[in-house]
Amino acid sequence: MTSRTEVSCGRCGASHTLNTYSIVNVGEQPELKAQVLDGSLFVWECPHCGSRNLIRGKLLYHDPSERLMVWLTGGDRELEAKASEAYGGFGEIKDYVLRFVDEPGDLIEKVKVFDAGLDDVVMEMTKYVSRLEVAESLKDRAVDIVNAAFRFLKLDGADNEITFAYPLDGAMQMVAVGFNVYEDCRGILQRNPEIAAAAVGFTRVDAAFVAGFFR
Ligand SMILES: [Zn+2]
């Protein structure tokens, strides 16, 4: 589903009308999934100066085969409250994973996590543990690392190594983590079912979500 949006270029100020997506159903339009993953769905190029601008619209991403809906709300808490309230009335999405995210990068990460066959609650806990481990190994930078946003990049290799990216001093750093860390976190979640229970329905599952259980 698209709507027409008036935008103006951040560099030259030229205004332009775009067709932007408000709902992307990758079951109906599988080609849009690649555009989500490479970020091109969130960018428009100014026809006057060629500058690339970010599209700041809201977007509901729906993958019926993965039973996944991720709502890029841009932090619109009013919309989120309405969606959470309405959720109880939609029996057909009862078995879905339903998420709110603030930024396109958060949406891309969710799609990657579920594409890799992983669980995002376990993944957020894996990030939490990995951040502490990296901070422990780089003691003089511990505070910066504990506060850095880790992003899941990929799961690869024979040992299913997980690679995270995080910003430090204006550059992206990468860290590879053994799959055993993910498995340990999955074990912790199995022993603490209230954490997964808190992620049912439309929820924001991020660093703050996990940190809330470790205070
Ligand atoms: Zn321009």
mmCIF file with all atom_site columns, C-alpha atoms and ligand atoms in Angstrom:
data_model
loop_
_atom_site.group_PDB
_atom_site.id
_atom_site.type_symbol
_atom_site.label_atom_id
_atom_site.label_alt_id
_atom_site.label_comp_id
_atom_site.label_asym_id
_atom_site.label_entity_id
_atom_site.label_seq_id
_atom_site.pdbx_PDB_ins_code
_atom_site.Cartn_x
_atom_site.Cartn_y
_atom_site.Cartn_z
_atom_site.occupancy
_atom_site.B_iso_or_equiv
_atom_site.pdbx_formal_charge
_atom_site.auth_seq_id
_atom_site.auth_comp_id
_atom_site.auth_asym_id
_atom_site.auth_atom_id
_atom_site.pdbx_PDB_model_num
ATOM   1   C  CA . MET A 1 1   ? 0.000  0.000   0.000  1.00 0.00 ? 1   MET A CA 1
ATOM   2   C  CA . THR A 1 2   ? 1.441  3.354   -1.016 1.00 0.00 ? 2   THR A CA 1
ATOM   3   C  CA . SER A 1 3   ? 0.537  6.947   -0.383 1.00 0.00 ? 3   SER A CA 1
ATOM   4   C  CA . ARG A 1 4   ? 1.694  10.156  -2.025 1.00 0.00 ? 4   ARG A CA 1
ATOM   5   C  CA . THR A 1 5   ? 3.980  12.229  0.173  1.00 0.00 ? 5   THR A CA 1
ATOM   6   C  CA . GLU A 1 6   ? 5.390  15.718  -0.281 1.00 0.00 ? 6   GLU A CA 1
ATOM   7   C  CA . VAL A 1 7   ? 9.083  15.810  0.530  1.00 0.00 ? 7   VAL A CA 1
ATOM   8   C  CA . SER A 1 8   ? 11.848 18.370  0.169  1.00 0.00 ? 8   SER A CA 1
ATOM   9   C  CA . CYS A 1 9   ? 15.503 17.672  -0.481 1.00 0.00 ? 9   CYS A CA 1
ATOM   10  C  CA . GLY A 1 10  ? 17.809 18.123  2.493  1.00 0.00 ? 10  GLY A CA 1
ATOM   11  C  CA . ARG A 1 11  ? 20.563 19.541  0.287  1.00 0.00 ? 11  ARG A CA 1
ATOM   12  C  CA . CYS A 1 12  ? 18.936 21.760  -2.393 1.00 0.00 ? 12  CYS A CA 1
ATOM   13  C  CA . GLY A 1 13  ? 15.442 22.186  -0.909 1.00 0.00 ? 13  GLY A CA 1
ATOM   14  C  CA . ALA A 1 14  ? 13.608 21.154  -4.098 1.00 0.00 ? 14  ALA A CA 1
ATOM   15  C  CA . SER A 1 15  ? 10.203 19.685  -3.356 1.00 0.00 ? 15  SER A CA 1
ATOM   16  C  CA . HIS A 1 16  ? 9.078  16.457  -4.857 1.00 0.00 ? 16  HIS A CA 1
ATOM   17  C  CA . THR A 1 17  ? 6.116  14.083  -4.615 1.00 0.00 ? 17  THR A CA 1
ATOM   18  C  CA . LEU A 1 18  ? 6.923  10.486  -3.760 1.00 0.00 ? 18  LEU A CA 1
ATOM   19  C  CA . ASN A 1 19  ? 4.934  7.290   -3.603 1.00 0.00 ? 19  ASN A CA 1
ATOM   20  C  CA . THR A 1 20  ? 5.899  5.883   -0.222 1.00 0.00 ? 20  THR A CA 1
ATOM   21  C  CA . TYR A 1 21  ? 4.855  2.586   1.275  1.00 0.00 ? 21  TYR A CA 1
ATOM   22  C  CA . SER A 1 22  ? 2.757  2.526   4.417  1.00 0.00 ? 22  SER A CA 1
ATOM   23  C  CA . ILE A 1 23  ? 2.358  -1.270  4.367  1.00 0.00 ? 23  ILE A CA 1
ATOM   24  C  CA . VAL A 1 24  ? 4.762  -3.755  2.825  1.00 0.00 ? 24  VAL A CA 1
ATOM   25  C  CA . ASN A 1 25  ? 3.450  -7.312  2.514  1.00 0.00 ? 25  ASN A CA 1
ATOM   26  C  CA . VAL A 1 26  ? 6.402  -9.386  1.326  1.00 0.00 ? 26  VAL A CA 1
ATOM   27  C  CA . GLY A 1 27  ? 4.102  -12.370 0.773  1.00 0.00 ? 27  GLY A CA 1
ATOM   28  C  CA . GLU A 1 28  ? 2.352  -10.372 -1.972 1.00 0.00 ? 28  GLU A CA 1
ATOM   29  C  CA . GLN A 1 29  ? 5.381  -8.355  -3.137 1.00 0.00 ? 29  GLN A CA 1
ATOM   30  C  CA . PRO A 1 30  ? 8.482  -10.428 -2.342 1.00 0.00 ? 30  PRO A CA 1
ATOM   31  C  CA . GLU A 1 31  ? 10.696 -8.042  -4.354 1.00 0.00 ? 31  GLU A CA 1
ATOM   32  C  CA . LEU A 1 32  ? 10.180 -5.389  -1.662 1.00 0.00 ? 32  LEU A CA 1
ATOM   33  C  CA . LYS A 1 33  ? 11.981 -7.499  0.926  1.00 0.00 ? 33  LYS A CA 1
ATOM   34  C  CA . ALA A 1 34  ? 15.316 -6.952  -0.853 1.00 0.00 ? 34  ALA A CA 1
ATOM   35  C  CA . GLN A 1 35  ? 14.608 -3.202  -0.882 1.00 0.00 ? 35  GLN A CA 1
ATOM   36  C  CA . VAL A 1 36  ? 13.974 -3.284  2.863  1.00 0.00 ? 36  VAL A CA 1
ATOM   37  C  CA . LEU A 1 37  ? 17.140 -5.297  3.518  1.00 0.00 ? 37  LEU A CA 1
ATOM   38  C  CA . ASP A 1 38  ? 19.439 -3.089  1.410  1.00 0.00 ? 38  ASP A CA 1
ATOM   39  C  CA . GLY A 1 39  ? 17.771 0.059   2.765  1.00 0.00 ? 39  GLY A CA 1
ATOM   40  C  CA . SER A 1 40  ? 16.756 1.409   -0.654 1.00 0.00 ? 40  SER A CA 1
ATOM   41  C  CA . LEU A 1 41  ? 13.069 1.455   0.336  1.00 0.00 ? 41  LEU A CA 1
ATOM   42  C  CA . PHE A 1 42  ? 13.907 4.166   2.887  1.00 0.00 ? 42  PHE A CA 1
ATOM   43  C  CA . VAL A 1 43  ? 15.835 6.451   0.549  1.00 0.00 ? 43  VAL A CA 1
ATOM   44  C  CA . TRP A 1 44  ? 14.836 8.772   -2.282 1.00 0.00 ? 44  TRP A CA 1
ATOM   45  C  CA . GLU A 1 45  ? 17.188 10.427  -4.700 1.00 0.00 ? 45  GLU A CA 1
ATOM   46  C  CA . CYS A 1 46  ? 16.600 14.084  -5.501 1.00 0.00 ? 46  CYS A CA 1
ATOM   47  C  CA . PRO A 1 47  ? 16.013 14.508  -9.268 1.00 0.00 ? 47  PRO A CA 1
ATOM   48  C  CA . HIS A 1 48  ? 17.502 18.027  -9.125 1.00 0.00 ? 48  HIS A CA 1
ATOM   49  C  CA . CYS A 1 49  ? 20.794 17.509  -7.297 1.00 0.00 ? 49  CYS A CA 1
ATOM   50  C  CA . GLY A 1 50  ? 21.138 13.740  -7.002 1.00 0.00 ? 50  GLY A CA 1
ATOM   51  C  CA . SER A 1 51  ? 21.356 13.873  -3.222 1.00 0.00 ? 51  SER A CA 1
ATOM   52  C  CA . ARG A 1 52  ? 20.054 10.845  -1.353 1.00 0.00 ? 52  ARG A CA 1
ATOM   53  C  CA . ASN A 1 53  ? 17.469 11.616  1.328  1.00 0.00 ? 53  ASN A CA 1
ATOM   54  C  CA . LEU A 1 54  ? 15.985 9.432   4.022  1.00 0.00 ? 54  LEU A CA 1
ATOM   55  C  CA . ILE A 1 55  ? 12.226 8.753   3.907  1.00 0.00 ? 55  ILE A CA 1
ATOM   56  C  CA . ARG A 1 56  ? 10.836 9.367   7.356  1.00 0.00 ? 56  ARG A CA 1
ATOM   57  C  CA . GLY A 1 57  ? 7.436  7.748   6.956  1.00 0.00 ? 57  GLY A CA 1
ATOM   58  C  CA . LYS A 1 58  ? 5.866  5.027   9.048  1.00 0.00 ? 58  LYS A CA 1
ATOM   59  C  CA . LEU A 1 59  ? 5.779  1.518   7.658  1.00 0.00 ? 59  LEU A CA 1
ATOM   60  C  CA . LEU A 1 60  ? 4.132  -1.744  8.622  1.00 0.00 ? 60  LEU A CA 1
ATOM   61  C  CA . TYR A 1 61  ? 6.285  -4.639  7.434  1.00 0.00 ? 61  TYR A CA 1
ATOM   62  C  CA . HIS A 1 62  ? 4.349  -7.902  7.112  1.00 0.00 ? 62  HIS A CA 1
ATOM   63  C  CA . ASP A 1 63  ? 5.833  -11.303 6.298  1.00 0.00 ? 63  ASP A CA 1
ATOM   64  C  CA . PRO A 1 64  ? 2.938  -13.808 6.417  1.00 0.00 ? 64  PRO A CA 1
ATOM   65  C  CA . SER A 1 65  ? 5.190  -16.855 5.859  1.00 0.00 ? 65  SER A CA 1
ATOM   66  C  CA . GLU A 1 66  ? 7.372  -15.963 8.848  1.00 0.00 ? 66  GLU A CA 1
ATOM   67  C  CA . ARG A 1 67  ? 4.339  -14.831 10.893 1.00 0.00 ? 67  ARG A CA 1
ATOM   68  C  CA . LEU A 1 68  ? 6.104  -11.518 11.458 1.00 0.00 ? 68  LEU A CA 1
ATOM   69  C  CA . MET A 1 69  ? 4.906  -7.932  11.618 1.00 0.00 ? 69  MET A CA 1
ATOM   70  C  CA . VAL A 1 70  ? 7.298  -5.108  12.394 1.00 0.00 ? 70  VAL A CA 1
ATOM   71  C  CA . TRP A 1 71  ? 5.834  -1.642  12.653 1.00 0.00 ? 71  TRP A CA 1
ATOM   72  C  CA . LEU A 1 72  ? 8.262  1.176   11.981 1.00 0.00 ? 72  LEU A CA 1
ATOM   73  C  CA . THR A 1 73  ? 6.433  3.866   13.951 1.00 0.00 ? 73  THR A CA 1
ATOM   74  C  CA . GLY A 1 74  ? 9.202  6.432   14.266 1.00 0.00 ? 74  GLY A CA 1
ATOM   75  C  CA . GLY A 1 75  ? 8.481  6.495   17.988 1.00 0.00 ? 75  GLY A CA 1
ATOM   76  C  CA . ASP A 1 76  ? 4.810  7.525   17.578 1.00 0.00 ? 76  ASP A CA 1
ATOM   77  C  CA . ARG A 1 77  ? 3.600  6.348   20.990 1.00 0.00 ? 77  ARG A CA 1
ATOM   78  C  CA . GLU A 1 78  ? -0.023 7.304   20.275 1.00 0.00 ? 78  GLU A CA 1
ATOM   79  C  CA . LEU A 1 79  ? -0.120 5.014   17.229 1.00 0.00 ? 79  LEU A CA 1
ATOM   80  C  CA . GLU A 1 80  ? 1.563  2.269   19.268 1.00 0.00 ? 80  GLU A CA 1
ATOM   81  C  CA . ALA A 1 81  ? -0.975 2.530   22.078 1.00 0.00 ? 81  ALA A CA 1
ATOM   82  C  CA . LYS A 1 82  ? -3.836 2.210   19.565 1.00 0.00 ? 82  LYS A CA 1
ATOM   83  C  CA . ALA A 1 83  ? -2.196 -0.772  17.848 1.00 0.00 ? 83  ALA A CA 1
ATOM   84  C  CA . SER A 1 84  ? -1.574 -2.533  21.171 1.00 0.00 ? 84  SER A CA 1
ATOM   85  C  CA . GLU A 1 85  ? -5.161 -1.936  22.206 1.00 0.00 ? 85  GLU A CA 1
ATOM   86  C  CA . ALA A 1 86  ? -6.549 -3.237  18.888 1.00 0.00 ? 86  ALA A CA 1
ATOM   87  C  CA . TYR A 1 87  ? -4.278 -6.307  18.930 1.00 0.00 ? 87  TYR A CA 1
ATOM   88  C  CA . GLY A 1 88  ? -6.655 -8.290  21.169 1.00 0.00 ? 88  GLY A CA 1
ATOM   89  C  CA . GLY A 1 89  ? -9.323 -8.049  18.451 1.00 0.00 ? 89  GLY A CA 1
ATOM   90  C  CA . PHE A 1 90  ? -7.203 -9.646  15.708 1.00 0.00 ? 90  PHE A CA 1
ATOM   91  C  CA . GLY A 1 91  ? -7.400 -13.404 16.239 1.00 0.00 ? 91  GLY A CA 1
ATOM   92  C  CA . GLU A 1 92  ? -5.573 -14.127 12.980 1.00 0.00 ? 92  GLU A CA 1
ATOM   93  C  CA . ILE A 1 93  ? -2.311 -12.603 14.222 1.00 0.00 ? 93  ILE A CA 1
ATOM   94  C  CA . LYS A 1 94  ? -2.376 -14.281 17.640 1.00 0.00 ? 94  LYS A CA 1
ATOM   95  C  CA . ASP A 1 95  ? 0.584  -16.511 16.731 1.00 0.00 ? 95  ASP A CA 1
ATOM   96  C  CA . TYR A 1 96  ? 2.569  -13.664 15.151 1.00 0.00 ? 96  TYR A CA 1
ATOM   97  C  CA . VAL A 1 97  ? 5.720  -11.998 16.373 1.00 0.00 ? 97  VAL A CA 1
ATOM   98  C  CA . LEU A 1 98  ? 4.680  -8.331  16.557 1.00 0.00 ? 98  LEU A CA 1
ATOM   99  C  CA . ARG A 1 99  ? 7.217  -5.577  17.050 1.00 0.00 ? 99  ARG A CA 1
ATOM   100 C  CA . PHE A 1 100 ? 7.491  -1.807  17.186 1.00 0.00 ? 100 PHE A CA 1
ATOM   101 C  CA . VAL A 1 101 ? 10.716 -0.186  16.010 1.00 0.00 ? 101 VAL A CA 1
ATOM   102 C  CA . ASP A 1 102 ? 11.845 3.435   15.800 1.00 0.00 ? 102 ASP A CA 1
ATOM   103 C  CA . GLU A 1 103 ? 14.225 3.519   12.838 1.00 0.00 ? 103 GLU A CA 1
ATOM   104 C  CA . PRO A 1 104 ? 14.665 1.812   9.449  1.00 0.00 ? 104 PRO A CA 1
ATOM   105 C  CA . GLY A 1 105 ? 17.913 0.256   10.776 1.00 0.00 ? 105 GLY A CA 1
ATOM   106 C  CA . ASP A 1 106 ? 15.938 -1.409  13.579 1.00 0.00 ? 106 ASP A CA 1
ATOM   107 C  CA . LEU A 1 107 ? 13.463 -2.857  11.061 1.00 0.00 ? 107 LEU A CA 1
ATOM   108 C  CA . ILE A 1 108 ? 16.259 -4.159  8.819  1.00 0.00 ? 108 ILE A CA 1
ATOM   109 C  CA . GLU A 1 109 ? 17.862 -5.827  11.824 1.00 0.00 ? 109 GLU A CA 1
ATOM   110 C  CA . LYS A 1 110 ? 14.604 -7.554  12.841 1.00 0.00 ? 110 LYS A CA 1
ATOM   111 C  CA . VAL A 1 111 ? 14.125 -8.907  9.310  1.00 0.00 ? 111 VAL A CA 1
ATOM   112 C  CA . LYS A 1 112 ? 17.715 -10.235 9.329  1.00 0.00 ? 112 LYS A CA 1
ATOM   113 C  CA . VAL A 1 113 ? 17.304 -11.893 12.727 1.00 0.00 ? 113 VAL A CA 1
ATOM   114 C  CA . PHE A 1 114 ? 14.114 -13.745 11.761 1.00 0.00 ? 114 PHE A CA 1
ATOM   115 C  CA . ASP A 1 115 ? 15.524 -14.577 8.291  1.00 0.00 ? 115 ASP A CA 1
ATOM   116 C  CA . ALA A 1 116 ? 18.439 -16.297 10.026 1.00 0.00 ? 116 ALA A CA 1
ATOM   117 C  CA . GLY A 1 117 ? 15.912 -18.423 11.925 1.00 0.00 ? 117 GLY A CA 1
ATOM   118 C  CA . LEU A 1 118 ? 16.765 -16.685 15.198 1.00 0.00 ? 118 LEU A CA 1
ATOM   119 C  CA . ASP A 1 119 ? 14.604 -15.228 17.943 1.00 0.00 ? 119 ASP A CA 1
ATOM   120 C  CA . ASP A 1 120 ? 14.876 -11.506 18.620 1.00 0.00 ? 120 ASP A CA 1
ATOM   121 C  CA . VAL A 1 121 ? 14.406 -11.754 22.398 1.00 0.00 ? 121 VAL A CA 1
ATOM   122 C  CA . VAL A 1 122 ? 17.277 -14.258 22.597 1.00 0.00 ? 122 VAL A CA 1
ATOM   123 C  CA . MET A 1 123 ? 19.238 -12.012 20.226 1.00 0.00 ? 123 MET A CA 1
ATOM   124 C  CA . GLU A 1 124 ? 18.781 -8.925  22.417 1.00 0.00 ? 124 GLU A CA 1
ATOM   125 C  CA . MET A 1 125 ? 20.003 -10.922 25.390 1.00 0.00 ? 125 MET A CA 1
ATOM   126 C  CA . THR A 1 126 ? 22.976 -12.186 23.354 1.00 0.00 ? 126 THR A CA 1
ATOM   127 C  CA . LYS A 1 127 ? 23.824 -8.554  22.557 1.00 0.00 ? 127 LYS A CA 1
ATOM   128 C  CA . TYR A 1 128 ? 23.533 -7.635  26.227 1.00 0.00 ? 128 TYR A CA 1
ATOM   129 C  CA . VAL A 1 129 ? 25.943 -10.420 27.263 1.00 0.00 ? 129 VAL A CA 1
ATOM   130 C  CA . SER A 1 130 ? 28.312 -9.720  24.336 1.00 0.00 ? 130 SER A CA 1
ATOM   131 C  CA . ARG A 1 131 ? 28.477 -6.015  25.188 1.00 0.00 ? 131 ARG A CA 1
ATOM   132 C  CA . LEU A 1 132 ? 29.561 -6.877  28.716 1.00 0.00 ? 132 LEU A CA 1
ATOM   133 C  CA . GLU A 1 133 ? 32.172 -9.331  27.392 1.00 0.00 ? 133 GLU A CA 1
ATOM   134 C  CA . VAL A 1 134 ? 33.645 -6.804  24.954 1.00 0.00 ? 134 VAL A CA 1
ATOM   135 C  CA . ALA A 1 135 ? 33.639 -4.136  27.675 1.00 0.00 ? 135 ALA A CA 1
ATOM   136 C  CA . GLU A 1 136 ? 35.483 -6.547  29.970 1.00 0.00 ? 136 GLU A CA 1
ATOM   137 C  CA . SER A 1 137 ? 38.188 -7.158  27.343 1.00 0.00 ? 137 SER A CA 1
ATOM   138 C  CA . LEU A 1 138 ? 38.659 -3.425  26.548 1.00 0.00 ? 138 LEU A CA 1
ATOM   139 C  CA . LYS A 1 139 ? 38.615 -2.101  30.082 1.00 0.00 ? 139 LYS A CA 1
ATOM   140 C  CA . ASP A 1 140 ? 39.664 1.487   29.281 1.00 0.00 ? 140 ASP A CA 1
ATOM   141 C  CA . ARG A 1 141 ? 36.717 1.779   26.860 1.00 0.00 ? 141 ARG A CA 1
ATOM   142 C  CA . ALA A 1 142 ? 34.242 -0.171  28.995 1.00 0.00 ? 142 ALA A CA 1
ATOM   143 C  CA . VAL A 1 143 ? 31.783 2.693   29.532 1.00 0.00 ? 143 VAL A CA 1
ATOM   144 C  CA . ASP A 1 144 ? 31.600 3.533   25.804 1.00 0.00 ? 144 ASP A CA 1
ATOM   145 C  CA . ILE A 1 145 ? 31.057 -0.097  24.861 1.00 0.00 ? 145 ILE A CA 1
ATOM   146 C  CA . VAL A 1 146 ? 28.396 -0.786  27.469 1.00 0.00 ? 146 VAL A CA 1
ATOM   147 C  CA . ASN A 1 147 ? 26.482 2.212   26.066 1.00 0.00 ? 147 ASN A CA 1
ATOM   148 C  CA . ALA A 1 148 ? 27.050 1.352   22.395 1.00 0.00 ? 148 ALA A CA 1
ATOM   149 C  CA . ALA A 1 149 ? 24.198 0.042   20.237 1.00 0.00 ? 149 ALA A CA 1
ATOM   150 C  CA . PHE A 1 150 ? 25.083 -3.430  18.996 1.00 0.00 ? 150 PHE A CA 1
ATOM   151 C  CA . ARG A 1 151 ? 23.474 -4.542  15.748 1.00 0.00 ? 151 ARG A CA 1
ATOM   152 C  CA . PHE A 1 152 ? 23.110 -8.073  14.444 1.00 0.00 ? 152 PHE A CA 1
ATOM   153 C  CA . LEU A 1 153 ? 24.838 -8.268  11.064 1.00 0.00 ? 153 LEU A CA 1
ATOM   154 C  CA . LYS A 1 154 ? 24.991 -11.936 10.145 1.00 0.00 ? 154 LYS A CA 1
ATOM   155 C  CA . LEU A 1 155 ? 25.092 -15.563 11.170 1.00 0.00 ? 155 LEU A CA 1
ATOM   156 C  CA . ASP A 1 156 ? 27.647 -17.520 9.169  1.00 0.00 ? 156 ASP A CA 1
ATOM   157 C  CA . GLY A 1 157 ? 30.446 -20.038 8.987  1.00 0.00 ? 157 GLY A CA 1
ATOM   158 C  CA . ALA A 1 158 ? 30.429 -23.715 9.891  1.00 0.00 ? 158 ALA A CA 1
ATOM   159 C  CA . ASP A 1 159 ? 30.069 -22.816 13.573 1.00 0.00 ? 159 ASP A CA 1
ATOM   160 C  CA . ASN A 1 160 ? 27.177 -20.346 13.077 1.00 0.00 ? 160 ASN A CA 1
ATOM   161 C  CA . GLU A 1 161 ? 29.227 -17.433 14.323 1.00 0.00 ? 161 GLU A CA 1
ATOM   162 C  CA . ILE A 1 162 ? 27.199 -14.310 15.084 1.00 0.00 ? 162 ILE A CA 1
ATOM   163 C  CA . THR A 1 163 ? 28.659 -10.971 13.968 1.00 0.00 ? 163 THR A CA 1
ATOM   164 C  CA . PHE A 1 164 ? 27.631 -7.716  15.624 1.00 0.00 ? 164 PHE A CA 1
ATOM   165 C  CA . ALA A 1 165 ? 28.514 -4.171  14.572 1.00 0.00 ? 165 ALA A CA 1
ATOM   166 C  CA . TYR A 1 166 ? 28.770 -1.263  17.010 1.00 0.00 ? 166 TYR A CA 1
ATOM   167 C  CA . PRO A 1 167 ? 29.924 2.325   16.719 1.00 0.00 ? 167 PRO A CA 1
ATOM   168 C  CA . LEU A 1 168 ? 33.046 3.516   18.539 1.00 0.00 ? 168 LEU A CA 1
ATOM   169 C  CA . ASP A 1 169 ? 34.826 6.832   17.926 1.00 0.00 ? 169 ASP A CA 1
ATOM   170 C  CA . GLY A 1 170 ? 32.756 7.457   14.797 1.00 0.00 ? 170 GLY A CA 1
ATOM   171 C  CA . ALA A 1 171 ? 33.727 4.148   13.158 1.00 0.00 ? 171 ALA A CA 1
ATOM   172 C  CA . MET A 1 172 ? 31.910 0.822   12.964 1.00 0.00 ? 172 MET A CA 1
ATOM   173 C  CA . GLN A 1 173 ? 33.550 -1.987  14.885 1.00 0.00 ? 173 GLN A CA 1
ATOM   174 C  CA . MET A 1 174 ? 32.718 -5.650  14.395 1.00 0.00 ? 174 MET A CA 1
ATOM   175 C  CA . VAL A 1 175 ? 32.774 -8.430  16.889 1.00 0.00 ? 175 VAL A CA 1
ATOM   176 C  CA . ALA A 1 176 ? 32.160 -12.139 16.274 1.00 0.00 ? 176 ALA A CA 1
ATOM   177 C  CA . VAL A 1 177 ? 30.494 -14.180 18.982 1.00 0.00 ? 177 VAL A CA 1
ATOM   178 C  CA . GLY A 1 178 ? 30.225 -17.944 19.231 1.00 0.00 ? 178 GLY A CA 1
ATOM   179 C  CA . PHE A 1 179 ? 26.800 -19.488 18.780 1.00 0.00 ? 179 PHE A CA 1
ATOM   180 C  CA . ASN A 1 180 ? 27.147 -20.985 22.270 1.00 0.00 ? 180 ASN A CA 1
ATOM   181 C  CA . VAL A 1 181 ? 26.496 -17.510 23.701 1.00 0.00 ? 181 VAL A CA 1
ATOM   182 C  CA . TYR A 1 182 ? 23.151 -17.443 21.856 1.00 0.00 ? 182 TYR A CA 1
ATOM   183 C  CA . GLU A 1 183 ? 22.368 -20.963 23.091 1.00 0.00 ? 183 GLU A CA 1
ATOM   184 C  CA . ASP A 1 184 ? 23.213 -19.999 26.673 1.00 0.00 ? 184 ASP A CA 1
ATOM   185 C  CA . CYS A 1 185 ? 20.867 -17.012 26.394 1.00 0.00 ? 185 CYS A CA 1
ATOM   186 C  CA . ARG A 1 186 ? 18.124 -19.244 24.999 1.00 0.00 ? 186 ARG A CA 1
ATOM   187 C  CA . GLY A 1 187 ? 18.608 -21.438 28.070 1.00 0.00 ? 187 GLY A CA 1
ATOM   188 C  CA . ILE A 1 188 ? 18.271 -18.430 30.383 1.00 0.00 ? 188 ILE A CA 1
ATOM   189 C  CA . LEU A 1 189 ? 15.009 -17.506 28.632 1.00 0.00 ? 189 LEU A CA 1
ATOM   190 C  CA . GLN A 1 190 ? 13.651 -21.026 28.970 1.00 0.00 ? 190 GLN A CA 1
ATOM   191 C  CA . ARG A 1 191 ? 14.278 -20.839 32.713 1.00 0.00 ? 191 ARG A CA 1
ATOM   192 C  CA . ASN A 1 192 ? 12.668 -17.369 32.899 1.00 0.00 ? 192 ASN A CA 1
ATOM   193 C  CA . PRO A 1 193 ? 9.478  -17.653 30.826 1.00 0.00 ? 193 PRO A CA 1
ATOM   194 C  CA . GLU A 1 194 ? 8.205  -14.273 32.043 1.00 0.00 ? 194 GLU A CA 1
ATOM   195 C  CA . ILE A 1 195 ? 10.690 -12.565 29.687 1.00 0.00 ? 195 ILE A CA 1
ATOM   196 C  CA . ALA A 1 196 ? 9.273  -14.184 26.515 1.00 0.00 ? 196 ALA A CA 1
ATOM   197 C  CA . ALA A 1 197 ? 5.746  -13.671 27.884 1.00 0.00 ? 197 ALA A CA 1
ATOM   198 C  CA . ALA A 1 198 ? 6.440  -9.927  28.040 1.00 0.00 ? 198 ALA A CA 1
ATOM   199 C  CA . ALA A 1 199 ? 7.249  -9.977  24.304 1.00 0.00 ? 199 ALA A CA 1
ATOM   200 C  CA . VAL A 1 200 ? 3.807  -11.264 23.237 1.00 0.00 ? 200 VAL A CA 1
ATOM   201 C  CA . GLY A 1 201 ? 1.695  -8.777  21.268 1.00 0.00 ? 201 GLY A CA 1
ATOM   202 C  CA . PHE A 1 202 ? 3.100  -5.567  19.791 1.00 0.00 ? 202 PHE A CA 1
ATOM   203 C  CA . THR A 1 203 ? 6.250  -4.920  21.809 1.00 0.00 ? 203 THR A CA 1
ATOM   204 C  CA . ARG A 1 204 ? 9.487  -3.001  21.452 1.00 0.00 ? 204 ARG A CA 1
ATOM   205 C  CA . VAL A 1 205 ? 12.163 -5.666  21.969 1.00 0.00 ? 205 VAL A CA 1
ATOM   206 C  CA . ASP A 1 206 ? 15.432 -3.780  22.244 1.00 0.00 ? 206 ASP A CA 1
ATOM   207 C  CA . ALA A 1 207 ? 18.316 -3.212  24.647 1.00 0.00 ? 207 ALA A CA 1
ATOM   208 C  CA . ALA A 1 208 ? 16.022 -1.474  27.163 1.00 0.00 ? 208 ALA A CA 1
ATOM   209 C  CA . PHE A 1 209 ? 13.556 -4.386  27.076 1.00 0.00 ? 209 PHE A CA 1
ATOM   210 C  CA . VAL A 1 210 ? 16.246 -6.874  28.089 1.00 0.00 ? 210 VAL A CA 1
ATOM   211 C  CA . ALA A 1 211 ? 17.958 -4.521  30.562 1.00 0.00 ? 211 ALA A CA 1
ATOM   212 C  CA . GLY A 1 212 ? 14.606 -4.201  32.358 1.00 0.00 ? 212 GLY A CA 1
ATOM   213 C  CA . PHE A 1 213 ? 14.921 -7.839  33.474 1.00 0.00 ? 213 PHE A CA 1
ATOM   214 C  CA . PHE A 1 214 ? 18.479 -7.516  34.803 1.00 0.00 ? 214 PHE A CA 1
ATOM   215 C  CA . ARG A 1 215 ? 18.072 -4.755  37.343 1.00 0.00 ? 215 ARG A CA 1
HETATM 216 ZN ZN . ZN  B 2 .   ? 18.218 18.086  -4.098 1.00 0.00 ? 1   ZN  B ZN 1
#
